[in-house]
Every structure is written in structure tokens, then in C-alpha cells.
Coordinates of C-alpha atoms in Angstrom, one line a residue:
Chain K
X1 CA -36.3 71.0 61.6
X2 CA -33.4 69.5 63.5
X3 CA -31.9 68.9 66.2
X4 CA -28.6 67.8 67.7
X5 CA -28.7 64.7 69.8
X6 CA -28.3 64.6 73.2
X7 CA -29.4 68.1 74.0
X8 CA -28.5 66.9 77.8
X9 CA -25.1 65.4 78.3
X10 CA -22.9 63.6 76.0
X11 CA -24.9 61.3 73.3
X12 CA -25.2 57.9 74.2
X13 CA -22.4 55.5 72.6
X14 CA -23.1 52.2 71.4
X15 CA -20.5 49.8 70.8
X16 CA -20.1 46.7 68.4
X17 CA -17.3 44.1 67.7
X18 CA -16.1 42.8 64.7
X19 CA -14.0 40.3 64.0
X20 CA -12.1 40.7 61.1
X21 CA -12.9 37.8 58.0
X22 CA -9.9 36.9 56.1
X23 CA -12.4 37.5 53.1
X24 CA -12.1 41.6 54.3
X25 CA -8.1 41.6 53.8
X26 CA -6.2 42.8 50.4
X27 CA -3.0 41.3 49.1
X28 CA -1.3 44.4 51.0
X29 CA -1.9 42.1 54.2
X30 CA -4.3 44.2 55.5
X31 CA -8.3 45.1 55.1
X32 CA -9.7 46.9 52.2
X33 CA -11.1 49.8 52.7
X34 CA -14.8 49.4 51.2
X35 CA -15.2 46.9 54.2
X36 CA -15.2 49.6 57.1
X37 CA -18.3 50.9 55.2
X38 CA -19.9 47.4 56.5
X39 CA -18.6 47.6 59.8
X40 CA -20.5 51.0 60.2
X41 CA -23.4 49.6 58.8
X42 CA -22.8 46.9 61.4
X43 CA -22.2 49.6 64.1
X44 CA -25.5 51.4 63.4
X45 CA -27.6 48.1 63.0
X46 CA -26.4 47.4 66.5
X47 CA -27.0 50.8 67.9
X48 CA -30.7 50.3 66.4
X49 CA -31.5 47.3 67.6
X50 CA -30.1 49.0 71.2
X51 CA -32.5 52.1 71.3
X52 CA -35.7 49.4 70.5
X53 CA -36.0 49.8 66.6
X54 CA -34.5 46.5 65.3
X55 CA -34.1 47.3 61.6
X56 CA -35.5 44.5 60.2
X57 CA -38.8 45.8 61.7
X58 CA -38.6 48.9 60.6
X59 CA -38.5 47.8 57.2
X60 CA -41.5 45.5 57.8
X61 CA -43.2 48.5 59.1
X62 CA -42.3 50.5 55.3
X63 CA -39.3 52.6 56.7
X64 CA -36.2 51.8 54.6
X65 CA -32.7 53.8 55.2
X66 CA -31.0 54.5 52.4
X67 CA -26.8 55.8 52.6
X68 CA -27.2 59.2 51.3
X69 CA -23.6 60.0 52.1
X70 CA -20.8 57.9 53.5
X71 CA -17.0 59.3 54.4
X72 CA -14.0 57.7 56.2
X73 CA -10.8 58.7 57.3
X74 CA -8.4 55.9 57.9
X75 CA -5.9 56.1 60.6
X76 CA -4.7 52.9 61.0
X77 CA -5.3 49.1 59.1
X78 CA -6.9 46.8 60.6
X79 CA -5.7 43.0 60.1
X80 CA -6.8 39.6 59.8
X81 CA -8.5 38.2 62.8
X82 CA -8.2 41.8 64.7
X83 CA -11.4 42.8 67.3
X84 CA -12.8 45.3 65.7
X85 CA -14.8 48.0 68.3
X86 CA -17.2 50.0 66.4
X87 CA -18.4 53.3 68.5
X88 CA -21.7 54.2 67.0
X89 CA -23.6 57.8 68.3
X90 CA -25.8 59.7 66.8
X91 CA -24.8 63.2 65.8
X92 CA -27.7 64.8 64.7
X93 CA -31.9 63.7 63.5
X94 CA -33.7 65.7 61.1
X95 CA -37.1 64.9 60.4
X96 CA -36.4 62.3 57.5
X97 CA -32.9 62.1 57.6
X98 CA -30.2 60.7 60.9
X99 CA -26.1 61.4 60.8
X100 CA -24.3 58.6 62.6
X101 CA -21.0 58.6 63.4
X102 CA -18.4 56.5 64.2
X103 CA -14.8 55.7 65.4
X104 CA -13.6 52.4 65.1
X105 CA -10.5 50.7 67.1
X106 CA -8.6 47.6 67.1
X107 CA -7.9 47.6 71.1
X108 CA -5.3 50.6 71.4
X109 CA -5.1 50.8 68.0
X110 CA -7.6 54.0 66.1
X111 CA -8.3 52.8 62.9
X112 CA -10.7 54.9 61.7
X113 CA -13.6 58.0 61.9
X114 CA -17.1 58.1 59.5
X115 CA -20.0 59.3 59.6
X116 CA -23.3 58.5 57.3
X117 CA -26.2 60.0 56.6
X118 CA -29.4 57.9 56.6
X119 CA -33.0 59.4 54.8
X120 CA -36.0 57.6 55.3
X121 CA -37.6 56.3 52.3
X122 CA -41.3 54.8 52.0
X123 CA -41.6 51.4 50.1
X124 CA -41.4 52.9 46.8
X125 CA -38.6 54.8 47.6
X126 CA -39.9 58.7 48.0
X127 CA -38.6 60.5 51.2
X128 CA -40.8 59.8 54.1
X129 CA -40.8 61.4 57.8
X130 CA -39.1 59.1 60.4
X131 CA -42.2 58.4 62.7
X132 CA -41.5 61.0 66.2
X133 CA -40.8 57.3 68.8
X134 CA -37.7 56.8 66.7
X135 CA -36.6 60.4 66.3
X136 CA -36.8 60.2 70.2
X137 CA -35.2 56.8 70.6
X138 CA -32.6 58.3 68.4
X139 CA -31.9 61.0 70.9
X140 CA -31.9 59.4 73.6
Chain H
X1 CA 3.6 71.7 48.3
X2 CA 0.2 70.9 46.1
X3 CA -0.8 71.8 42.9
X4 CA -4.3 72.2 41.3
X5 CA -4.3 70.0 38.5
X6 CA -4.7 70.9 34.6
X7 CA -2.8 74.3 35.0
X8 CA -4.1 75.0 31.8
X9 CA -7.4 74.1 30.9
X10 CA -10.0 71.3 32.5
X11 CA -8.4 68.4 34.1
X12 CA -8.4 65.3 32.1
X13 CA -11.4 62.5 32.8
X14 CA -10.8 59.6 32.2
X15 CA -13.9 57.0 31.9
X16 CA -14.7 53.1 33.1
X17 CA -17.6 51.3 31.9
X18 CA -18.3 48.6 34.9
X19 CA -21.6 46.3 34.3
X20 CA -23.2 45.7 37.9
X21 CA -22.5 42.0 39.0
X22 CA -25.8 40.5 40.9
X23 CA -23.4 40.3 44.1
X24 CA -23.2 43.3 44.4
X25 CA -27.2 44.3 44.9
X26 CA -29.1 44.1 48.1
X27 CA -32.5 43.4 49.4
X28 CA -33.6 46.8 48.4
X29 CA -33.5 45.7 45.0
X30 CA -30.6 48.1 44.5
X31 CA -26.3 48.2 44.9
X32 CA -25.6 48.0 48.4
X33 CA -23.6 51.0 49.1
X34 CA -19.8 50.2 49.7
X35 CA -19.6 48.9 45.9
X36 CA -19.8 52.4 44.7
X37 CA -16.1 52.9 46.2
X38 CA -15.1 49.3 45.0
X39 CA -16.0 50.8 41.2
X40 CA -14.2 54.0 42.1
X41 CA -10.8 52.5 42.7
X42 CA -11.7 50.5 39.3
X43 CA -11.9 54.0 38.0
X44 CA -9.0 55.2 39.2
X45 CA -7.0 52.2 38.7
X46 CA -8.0 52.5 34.7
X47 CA -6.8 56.6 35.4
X48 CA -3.3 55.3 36.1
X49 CA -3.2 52.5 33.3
X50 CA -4.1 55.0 31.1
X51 CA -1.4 57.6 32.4
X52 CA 0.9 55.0 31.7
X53 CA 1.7 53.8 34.7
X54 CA -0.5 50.5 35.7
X55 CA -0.7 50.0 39.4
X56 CA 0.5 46.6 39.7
X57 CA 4.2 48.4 38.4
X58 CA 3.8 50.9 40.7
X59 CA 3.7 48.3 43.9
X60 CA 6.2 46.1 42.1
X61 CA 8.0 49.2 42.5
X62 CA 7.5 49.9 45.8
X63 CA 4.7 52.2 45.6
X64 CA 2.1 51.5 47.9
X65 CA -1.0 53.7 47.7
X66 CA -3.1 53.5 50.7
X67 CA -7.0 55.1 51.0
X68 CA -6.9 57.9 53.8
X69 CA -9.9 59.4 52.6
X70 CA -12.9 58.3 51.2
X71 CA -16.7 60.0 50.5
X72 CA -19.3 59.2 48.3
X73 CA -22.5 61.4 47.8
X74 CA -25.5 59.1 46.9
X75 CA -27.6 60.4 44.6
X76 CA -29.4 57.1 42.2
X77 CA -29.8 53.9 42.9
X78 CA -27.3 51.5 40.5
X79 CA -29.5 48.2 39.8
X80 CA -28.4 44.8 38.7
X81 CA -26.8 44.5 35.6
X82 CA -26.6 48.4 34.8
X83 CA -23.9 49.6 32.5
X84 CA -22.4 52.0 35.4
X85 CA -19.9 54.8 33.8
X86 CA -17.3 55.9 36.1
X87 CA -15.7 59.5 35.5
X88 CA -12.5 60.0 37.4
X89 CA -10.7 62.5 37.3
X90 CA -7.2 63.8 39.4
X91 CA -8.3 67.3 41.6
X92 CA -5.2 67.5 43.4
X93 CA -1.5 66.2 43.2
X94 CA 0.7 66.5 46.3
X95 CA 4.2 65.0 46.8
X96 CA 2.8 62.5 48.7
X97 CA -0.6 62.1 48.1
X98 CA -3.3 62.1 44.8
X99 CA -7.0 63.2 45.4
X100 CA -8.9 61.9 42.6
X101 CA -12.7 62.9 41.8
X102 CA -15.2 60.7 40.6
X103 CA -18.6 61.0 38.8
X104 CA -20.7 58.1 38.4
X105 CA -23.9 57.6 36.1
X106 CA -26.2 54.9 34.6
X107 CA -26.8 56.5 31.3
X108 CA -28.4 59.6 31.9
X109 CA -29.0 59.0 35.5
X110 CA -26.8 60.3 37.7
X111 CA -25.4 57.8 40.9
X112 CA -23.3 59.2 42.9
X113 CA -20.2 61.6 43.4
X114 CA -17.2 60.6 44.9
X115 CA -14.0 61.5 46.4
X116 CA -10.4 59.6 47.6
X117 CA -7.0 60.6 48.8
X118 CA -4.3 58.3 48.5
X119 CA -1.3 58.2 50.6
X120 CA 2.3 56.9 48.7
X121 CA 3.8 54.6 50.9
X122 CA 6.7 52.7 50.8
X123 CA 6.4 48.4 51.4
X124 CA 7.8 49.2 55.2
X125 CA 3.8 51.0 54.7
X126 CA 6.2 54.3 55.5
X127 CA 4.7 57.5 53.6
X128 CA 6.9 58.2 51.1
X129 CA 7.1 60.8 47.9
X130 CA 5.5 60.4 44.7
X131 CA 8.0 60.0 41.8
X132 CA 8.4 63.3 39.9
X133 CA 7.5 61.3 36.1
X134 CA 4.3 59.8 38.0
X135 CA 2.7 63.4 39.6
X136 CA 3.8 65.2 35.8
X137 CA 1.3 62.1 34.3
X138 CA -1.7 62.4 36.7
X139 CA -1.6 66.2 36.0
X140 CA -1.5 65.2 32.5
Chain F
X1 CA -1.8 7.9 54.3
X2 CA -5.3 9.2 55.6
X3 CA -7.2 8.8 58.7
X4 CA -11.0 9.1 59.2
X5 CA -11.4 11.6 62.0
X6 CA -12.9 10.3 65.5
X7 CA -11.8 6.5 65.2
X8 CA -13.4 6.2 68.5
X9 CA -17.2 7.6 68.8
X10 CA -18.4 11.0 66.4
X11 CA -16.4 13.4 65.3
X12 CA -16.2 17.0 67.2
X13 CA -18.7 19.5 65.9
X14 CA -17.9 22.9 66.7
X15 CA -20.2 25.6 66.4
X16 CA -20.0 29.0 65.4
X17 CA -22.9 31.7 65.2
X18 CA -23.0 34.3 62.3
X19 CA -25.5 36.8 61.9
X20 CA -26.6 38.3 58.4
X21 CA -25.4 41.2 57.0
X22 CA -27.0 43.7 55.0
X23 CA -24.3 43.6 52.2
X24 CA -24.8 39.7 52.2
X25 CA -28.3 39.9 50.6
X26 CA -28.7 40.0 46.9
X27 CA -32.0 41.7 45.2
X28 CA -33.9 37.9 45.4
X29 CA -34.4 39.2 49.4
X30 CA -31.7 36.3 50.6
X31 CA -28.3 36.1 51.5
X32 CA -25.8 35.6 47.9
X33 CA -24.6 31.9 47.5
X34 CA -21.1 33.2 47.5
X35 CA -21.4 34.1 51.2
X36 CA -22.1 30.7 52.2
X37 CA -18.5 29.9 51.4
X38 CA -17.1 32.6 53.6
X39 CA -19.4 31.5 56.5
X40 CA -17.8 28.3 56.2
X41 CA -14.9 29.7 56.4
X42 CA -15.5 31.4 59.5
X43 CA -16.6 28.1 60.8
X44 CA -13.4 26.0 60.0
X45 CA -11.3 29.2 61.5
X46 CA -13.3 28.9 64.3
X47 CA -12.8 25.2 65.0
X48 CA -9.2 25.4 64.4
X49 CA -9.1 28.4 67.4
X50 CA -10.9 25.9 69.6
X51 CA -8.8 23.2 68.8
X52 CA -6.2 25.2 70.6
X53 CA -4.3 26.3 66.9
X54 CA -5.8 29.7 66.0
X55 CA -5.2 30.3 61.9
X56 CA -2.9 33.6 62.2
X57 CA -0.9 31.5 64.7
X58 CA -0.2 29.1 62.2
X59 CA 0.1 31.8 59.4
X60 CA 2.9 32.8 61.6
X61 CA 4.7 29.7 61.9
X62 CA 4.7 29.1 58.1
X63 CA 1.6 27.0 57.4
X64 CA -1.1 28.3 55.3
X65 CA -4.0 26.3 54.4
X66 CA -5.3 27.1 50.6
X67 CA -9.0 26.1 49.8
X68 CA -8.1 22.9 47.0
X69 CA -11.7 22.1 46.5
X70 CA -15.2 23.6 47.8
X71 CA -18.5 22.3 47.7
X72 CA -21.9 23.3 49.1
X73 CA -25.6 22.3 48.4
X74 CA -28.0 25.3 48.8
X75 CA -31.5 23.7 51.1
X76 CA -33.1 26.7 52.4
X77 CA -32.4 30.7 51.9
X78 CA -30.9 32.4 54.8
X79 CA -32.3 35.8 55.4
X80 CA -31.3 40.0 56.7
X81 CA -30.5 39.4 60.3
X82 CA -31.0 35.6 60.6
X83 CA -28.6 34.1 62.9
X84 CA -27.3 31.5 61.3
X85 CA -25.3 28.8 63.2
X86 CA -22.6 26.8 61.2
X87 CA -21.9 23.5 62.6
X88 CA -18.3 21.8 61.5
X89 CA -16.5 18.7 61.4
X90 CA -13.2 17.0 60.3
X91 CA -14.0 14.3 57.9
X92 CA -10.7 13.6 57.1
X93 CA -7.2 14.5 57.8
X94 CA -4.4 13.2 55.7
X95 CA -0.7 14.0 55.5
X96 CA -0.8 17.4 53.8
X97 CA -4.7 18.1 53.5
X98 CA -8.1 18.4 56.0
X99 CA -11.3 17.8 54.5
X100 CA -13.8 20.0 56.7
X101 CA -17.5 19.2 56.4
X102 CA -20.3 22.0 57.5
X103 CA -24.3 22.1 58.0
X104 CA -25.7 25.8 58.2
X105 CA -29.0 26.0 59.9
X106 CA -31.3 29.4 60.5
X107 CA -32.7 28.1 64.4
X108 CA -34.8 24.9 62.9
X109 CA -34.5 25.7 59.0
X110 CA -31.6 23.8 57.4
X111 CA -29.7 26.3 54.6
X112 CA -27.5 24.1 53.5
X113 CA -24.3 21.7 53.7
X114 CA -21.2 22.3 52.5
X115 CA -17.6 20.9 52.3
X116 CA -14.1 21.9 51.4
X117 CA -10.7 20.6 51.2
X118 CA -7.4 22.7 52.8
X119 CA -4.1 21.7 51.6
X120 CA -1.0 22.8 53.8
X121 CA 1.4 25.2 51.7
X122 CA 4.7 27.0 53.1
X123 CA 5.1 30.3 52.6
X124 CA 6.6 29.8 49.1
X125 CA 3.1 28.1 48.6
X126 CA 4.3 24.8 48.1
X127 CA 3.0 21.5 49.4
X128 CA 3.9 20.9 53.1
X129 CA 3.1 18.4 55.8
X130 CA 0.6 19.2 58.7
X131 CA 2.6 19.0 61.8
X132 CA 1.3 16.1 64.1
X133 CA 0.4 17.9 66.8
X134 CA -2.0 19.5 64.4
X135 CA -3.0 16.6 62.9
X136 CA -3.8 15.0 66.6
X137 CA -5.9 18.2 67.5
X138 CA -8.1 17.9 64.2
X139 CA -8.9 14.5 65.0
X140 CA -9.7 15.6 68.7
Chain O
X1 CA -36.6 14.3 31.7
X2 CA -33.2 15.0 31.2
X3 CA -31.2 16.1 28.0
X4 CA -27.7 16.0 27.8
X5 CA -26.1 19.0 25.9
X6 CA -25.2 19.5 22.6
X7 CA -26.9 16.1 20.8
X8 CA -24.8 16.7 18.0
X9 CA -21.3 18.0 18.2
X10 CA -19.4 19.5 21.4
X11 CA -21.4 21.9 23.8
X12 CA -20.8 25.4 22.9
X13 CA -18.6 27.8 25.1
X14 CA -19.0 30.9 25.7
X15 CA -15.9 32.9 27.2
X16 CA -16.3 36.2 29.4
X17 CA -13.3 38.1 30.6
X18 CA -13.1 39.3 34.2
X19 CA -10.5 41.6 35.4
X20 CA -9.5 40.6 39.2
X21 CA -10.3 43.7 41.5
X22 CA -8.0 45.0 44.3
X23 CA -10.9 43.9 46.3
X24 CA -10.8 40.4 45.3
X25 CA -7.4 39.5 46.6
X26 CA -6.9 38.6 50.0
X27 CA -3.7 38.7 52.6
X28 CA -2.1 35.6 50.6
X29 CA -2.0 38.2 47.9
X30 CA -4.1 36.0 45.8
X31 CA -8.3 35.8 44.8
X32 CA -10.0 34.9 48.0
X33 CA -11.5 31.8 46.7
X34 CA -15.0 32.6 47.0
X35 CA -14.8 35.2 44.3
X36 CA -14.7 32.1 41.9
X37 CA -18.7 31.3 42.4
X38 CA -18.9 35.4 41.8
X39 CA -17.0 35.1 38.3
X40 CA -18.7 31.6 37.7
X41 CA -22.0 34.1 37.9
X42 CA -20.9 36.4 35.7
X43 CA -20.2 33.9 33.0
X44 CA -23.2 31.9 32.8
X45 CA -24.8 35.2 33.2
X46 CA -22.8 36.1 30.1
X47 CA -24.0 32.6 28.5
X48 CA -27.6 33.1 28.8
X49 CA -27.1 36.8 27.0
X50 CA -25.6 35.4 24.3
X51 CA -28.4 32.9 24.0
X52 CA -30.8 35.5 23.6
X53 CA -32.1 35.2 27.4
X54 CA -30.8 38.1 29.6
X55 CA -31.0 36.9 33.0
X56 CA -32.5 40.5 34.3
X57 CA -35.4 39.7 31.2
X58 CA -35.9 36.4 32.6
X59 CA -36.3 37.8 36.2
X60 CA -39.0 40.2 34.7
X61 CA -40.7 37.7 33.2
X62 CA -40.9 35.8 36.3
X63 CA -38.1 33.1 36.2
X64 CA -35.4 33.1 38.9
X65 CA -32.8 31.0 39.0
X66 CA -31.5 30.0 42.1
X67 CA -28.2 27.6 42.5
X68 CA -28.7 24.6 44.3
X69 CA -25.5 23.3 44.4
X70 CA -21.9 24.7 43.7
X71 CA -18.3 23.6 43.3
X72 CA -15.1 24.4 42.7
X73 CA -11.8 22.8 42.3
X74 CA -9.1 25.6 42.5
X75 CA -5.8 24.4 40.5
X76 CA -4.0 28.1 39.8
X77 CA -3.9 31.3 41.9
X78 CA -5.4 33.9 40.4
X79 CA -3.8 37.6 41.1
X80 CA -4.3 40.6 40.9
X81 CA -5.3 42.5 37.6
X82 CA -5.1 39.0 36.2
X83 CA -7.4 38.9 33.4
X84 CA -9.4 35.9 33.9
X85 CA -11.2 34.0 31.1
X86 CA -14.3 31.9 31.9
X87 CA -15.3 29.2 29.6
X88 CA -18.6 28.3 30.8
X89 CA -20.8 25.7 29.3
X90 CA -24.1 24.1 29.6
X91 CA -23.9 20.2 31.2
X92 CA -27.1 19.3 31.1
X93 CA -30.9 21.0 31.4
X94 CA -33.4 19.6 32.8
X95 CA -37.3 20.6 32.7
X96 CA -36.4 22.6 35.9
X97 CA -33.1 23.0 36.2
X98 CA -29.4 23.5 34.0
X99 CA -26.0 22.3 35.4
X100 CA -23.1 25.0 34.2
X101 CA -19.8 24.1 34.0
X102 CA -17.2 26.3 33.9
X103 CA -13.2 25.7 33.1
X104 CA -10.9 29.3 34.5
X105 CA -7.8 30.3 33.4
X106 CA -5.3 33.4 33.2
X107 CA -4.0 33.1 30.1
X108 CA -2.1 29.9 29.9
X109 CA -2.2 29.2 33.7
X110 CA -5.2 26.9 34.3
X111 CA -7.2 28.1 37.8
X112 CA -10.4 26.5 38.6
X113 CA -12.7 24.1 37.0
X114 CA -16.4 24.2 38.4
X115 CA -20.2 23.7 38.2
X116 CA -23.4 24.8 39.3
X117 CA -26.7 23.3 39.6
X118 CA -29.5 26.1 39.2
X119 CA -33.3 25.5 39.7
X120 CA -36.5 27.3 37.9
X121 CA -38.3 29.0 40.3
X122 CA -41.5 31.3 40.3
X123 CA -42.0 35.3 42.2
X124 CA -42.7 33.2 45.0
X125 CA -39.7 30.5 45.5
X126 CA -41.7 28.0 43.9
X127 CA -40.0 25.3 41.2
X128 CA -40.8 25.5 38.0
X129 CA -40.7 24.4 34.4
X130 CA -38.2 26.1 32.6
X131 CA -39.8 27.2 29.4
X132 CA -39.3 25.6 25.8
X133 CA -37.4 28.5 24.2
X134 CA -35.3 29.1 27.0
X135 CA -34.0 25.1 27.5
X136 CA -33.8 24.6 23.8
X137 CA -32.0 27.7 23.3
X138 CA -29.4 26.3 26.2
X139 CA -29.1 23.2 24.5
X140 CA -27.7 25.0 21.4

């Protein structure tokens, strides 16, 4: 079961801004790569918390996400002290799994496109379903 | 221009043991995701050593080689202080670029699958051609 | 020569808000110790921005402050999401060194205190005076 | 209660070797300096498996150790693909806590020097006694 988000109109687009730690640069002046994998966790955390499903709650209520699969393609580098927007949407929600993606920018600047996939686990780790309000708020 | 690599036979893996630092785990218990593609460019820096050509001479060279690329299928869970064995291996050499493959296991148990392309760039961060000696050693 | 900061009345305490990250928990359910250090950071950045010298400005003009000497004493456990407010101060600024002092607090729950010592380096990384100007805005 | 180390003859050391990481470095092109408490961690993690504790053993059993107070003093600049040696030592163990200190180095290049306080505590956050075994075994 599946369905693509937004079946009306163009998915809804949060946005989130980092700003770039001189702990998240290499010695090629410039940030590491692993780090934009944080930033989209940042970026979906953020969209969460926007659509009424702070995460923190949702793992108090037994629901943890787990990264099932995470890709990135880097356009451009992002430096030290840089504004970092993170544009979160959700491309498609299954019943126990939710694809984000995002494209993230320094002002004019792309710097790069992901996308993750999420599954829902129970509290010992086995798949679960994601309960049908958040599928919805998902959509939305 | 690209060629497969190994022309005759499988391509050669090349393996890095890295023991899972308590940094590196997150409130799940587990690794926190982005640290699987830390360890991958551990494996793939051990790939070149063992080529013969370490990375720090490469950039003291003025070969850059930037992540464009970067996916990781999830598939265990690493936990603290696990022996994690990274596989790499090179899939694809192009004049200016390297895709190296990665399998990564805890013992028995599989982790995760990964993948990377790397750009050559010059230190202007200009894309520039792989040196004929290095490609012929990561088809090796 | 050395100065105690705010010969007349308190020093300035500047405050900067940071909010947990997932990848800053470690599998005891709390933020990693490490992190602490890197908050601090961003709270010494921070103050410098607001005391009208932001850090890649002076990166620019050939000052770069290297961390000499760190210290912090753990009080509480910061936690996923908590929004954790770093409060800084200059205790001291001498010719060619700050010494910044921090308190980290989770809305009423103290975390912990920390301090660390920034020597001024040129670009060849060796010793330099602070300009005055700098000097005079750190004892603002 | 307090014990001073080693009542006859010189603490023992135990070194671990740590390879710096791409990720480590920062835009000075140098170890960001909170990767020192990371390595510190790996090499009194290092100390207490040679002593015939495992820390991951320890946490099964029910002992955590969390620090209560670090420092460093940085002296040297680690690099890149330096391989770092960390003597670490036991200070002093108390009937609830240890005190670590650790001396860093890259070959003949000194880096750091540092220590770290760590307290007993139960599943539940709660001090403890650390047990016989474990604090005699320390004091060895």
C-alpha cells in the first residue's frame, strides 16, 4: 500500500536553517560530506515537528525511525559559518516506511539533493505500521 | 571514457577492520547513521594505501578527490564496540572520477552496502583527470 | 600584561540557544561529553559575532584563534531535543590569548560549566597579538 | 577513600594507536580539538580492556561510567593520517570514581596532555561503588 504525497497540488515544503559549525568543515576548507546526512536529519526533524508529530514523542509513544537508505548528490560545498536552508517534502508514505527528500542551499548557492527512507520500528526493533494520523499528517 | 574494473576476473576487495568508538552510537542503542560513510572513506582510504598510492600524496600532489555521490543501504544495526569489517572494492574507473563499492559486516551480520563517486579535482577545486599510473592501480 | 574583563561592573554574558541533535546522543540516552566542547564553541563564535568581530571575518584578516587549553565539568545530562542555552563570558584577555568561560543550562537544569583558552596565531600559525580594537570589544 | 596509583613503582601505561580520519580535521587543516576527549575515550577504553574490564562488559553488568570533568591542554597539531599514540594512565581511583590521564603524541611531536574524572554510576544514573576487582585491577 502506498501512496505518493500530495495527491492534490504540490507537496508541502518545509524549510530549516543551518548554520554551519566549524566542527563540520575538513582540512580542504570546506564541510565533510557525512555532515549533510545530519542536516537532513535536521530537515526532517523540523518538518515533523511542523506537521504535529514532534519526534521525541513519537518515540515515547514506541515508534522509532530507523535510516533504511540514505543518498546524496553534492553540487556545491558548503563553508564555515554558511546558512544552510534545508527543503524537506515528503515524496512518498507506505504503510511502515516514509521517503523524504531534500535539496539543500547556501542562499543562491545549490549544494546538494538526498532523499532517505525512514521504516517504523516498534521498541524492540521489528517493523511496525506507522499509526493512519501520521500517514495523513505526512501527506498533508 | 569508463571502464569496468577487473577486465579479467573479480575486482580486487580490499578489507578495513574499524572497532566502533562509543561516539559514534545513538540513543537507539545503535551507530547513528552518517558514521557508516565516515568508515567507508576509511575503507576506501586503506584501498588507495594499499594500491600504493596513500591519499595524503595524492593531495600533496594536487589531487583533490571530492564526494559527488554517496548511498548507503542499511541493513544491521553496528553497536558499540563492534569489530566492523569494511569491504571496498573499485566498480568503475573513469578519467575523472572512481566509484568505489563497499560491503560492510559485523562478523557474520551484515550492515550495510554502500556506494561513492569521487570527483579528481585540482587545489583551484577545478575537475581535473586522474593520472594514468593511478586509474591502472585502482583497476588493479 | 593581562586584564580582568569588565573592570567596571560584570562582565557581558552573551547567550546562545542550541538545540540537540540526534547524532549528539550516545547509547547512555544523553548527549556525548565531546559535544559539550563544540557547543562551547558555538557559544564563544557567537559572542565574538555580537561583539561586532564575526570569527571568518577575522579568519580573513589573518587572525586565527586555536583552542590552547579546554576544560569543562559535566553537572547534569543534556537530552534528544533539549534546548540547551550556553551562556559566555570573557574572563580574561591578555596580549595574545582570551580565556572564555561558559555555563550550559537545559531551561532550569544546570549541564555543566566549561572554560577554554584561544591563543591568536597568523596564518603561518604562529603566536600573534590581538589587535586592540579586539581586545577593547572582548572586554565590552 | 582515596588511593593514589601504583603504591609501588610508576603507574602503568597503556598506549593505543589512533589513526586521524579525514573527518577529524577541520578548515585549519588540523584535528578539530574536540576529537581529543573522543581519542582520550578510546584509550582508557583501551586501558580498562587490557585490565581485564571491557567497558561494554562493565555496562552489562550494570556499571556506567560517566565523566564528570575533562581537560585538555593542546601543545602540537595533530593532522591528518597522523598516527596518534595515547599513553593513558590511571591518577587516582576512588570508591566511586578514577581520574585518567592521558599524555598524546605523533611520533616525536608532543600534542596534548589531559585528564578525565569518571564517576560509578547504576542503570539508573545513580553513583555507585566501584567494585573491588575492578579498582584493584586499575590500580595495577
Amino acid at each position: 500500500m502506498s501512496d505518493r504525497a500530495g495527491p492534490s497540488g504540490p507537496p508541502r515544503v518545509e524549510t530549516t536553517t543551518v548554520r554551519v559549525r566549524y566542527a563540520e568543515t575538513d582540512r580542504q576548507g570546506i564541510v565533510y560530506h557525512a555532515n549533510y546526512f545530519v542536516w537532513m536529519e535536521l530537515g526532517r526533524t523540523d518538518f515533523l515537528r511542523k506537521s504535529g508529530f514532534p519526534y521525541p514523542d513519537l518515540e515515547a509513544a514506541g515508534i522509532v525511525f530507523a535510516v533504511s537508505e540514505a543518498r546524496c548528490r553534492f553540487r556545491g560545498a558548503a563553508e564555515y559559518d554558511d546558512e544552510v536552508e534545508v527543503a524537506t517534502r515528503v515524496r512518498e508514505v507506505r504503510s511502515r516506511s516514509v521517503v523524504f527528500e531534500y535539496e539543500l542551499r547556501a542562499g543562491e548557492r545549490p549544494l546538494a539533493s538526498g532523499e532517505t527512507t525512514l521504516v517504523a520500528l516498534d521498541v524492540e526493533r521489528r517493523p511496525r505500521r506507522i499509526p493512519d494520523e501520521l500517514r495523513a499528517a505526512l501527506r498533508r
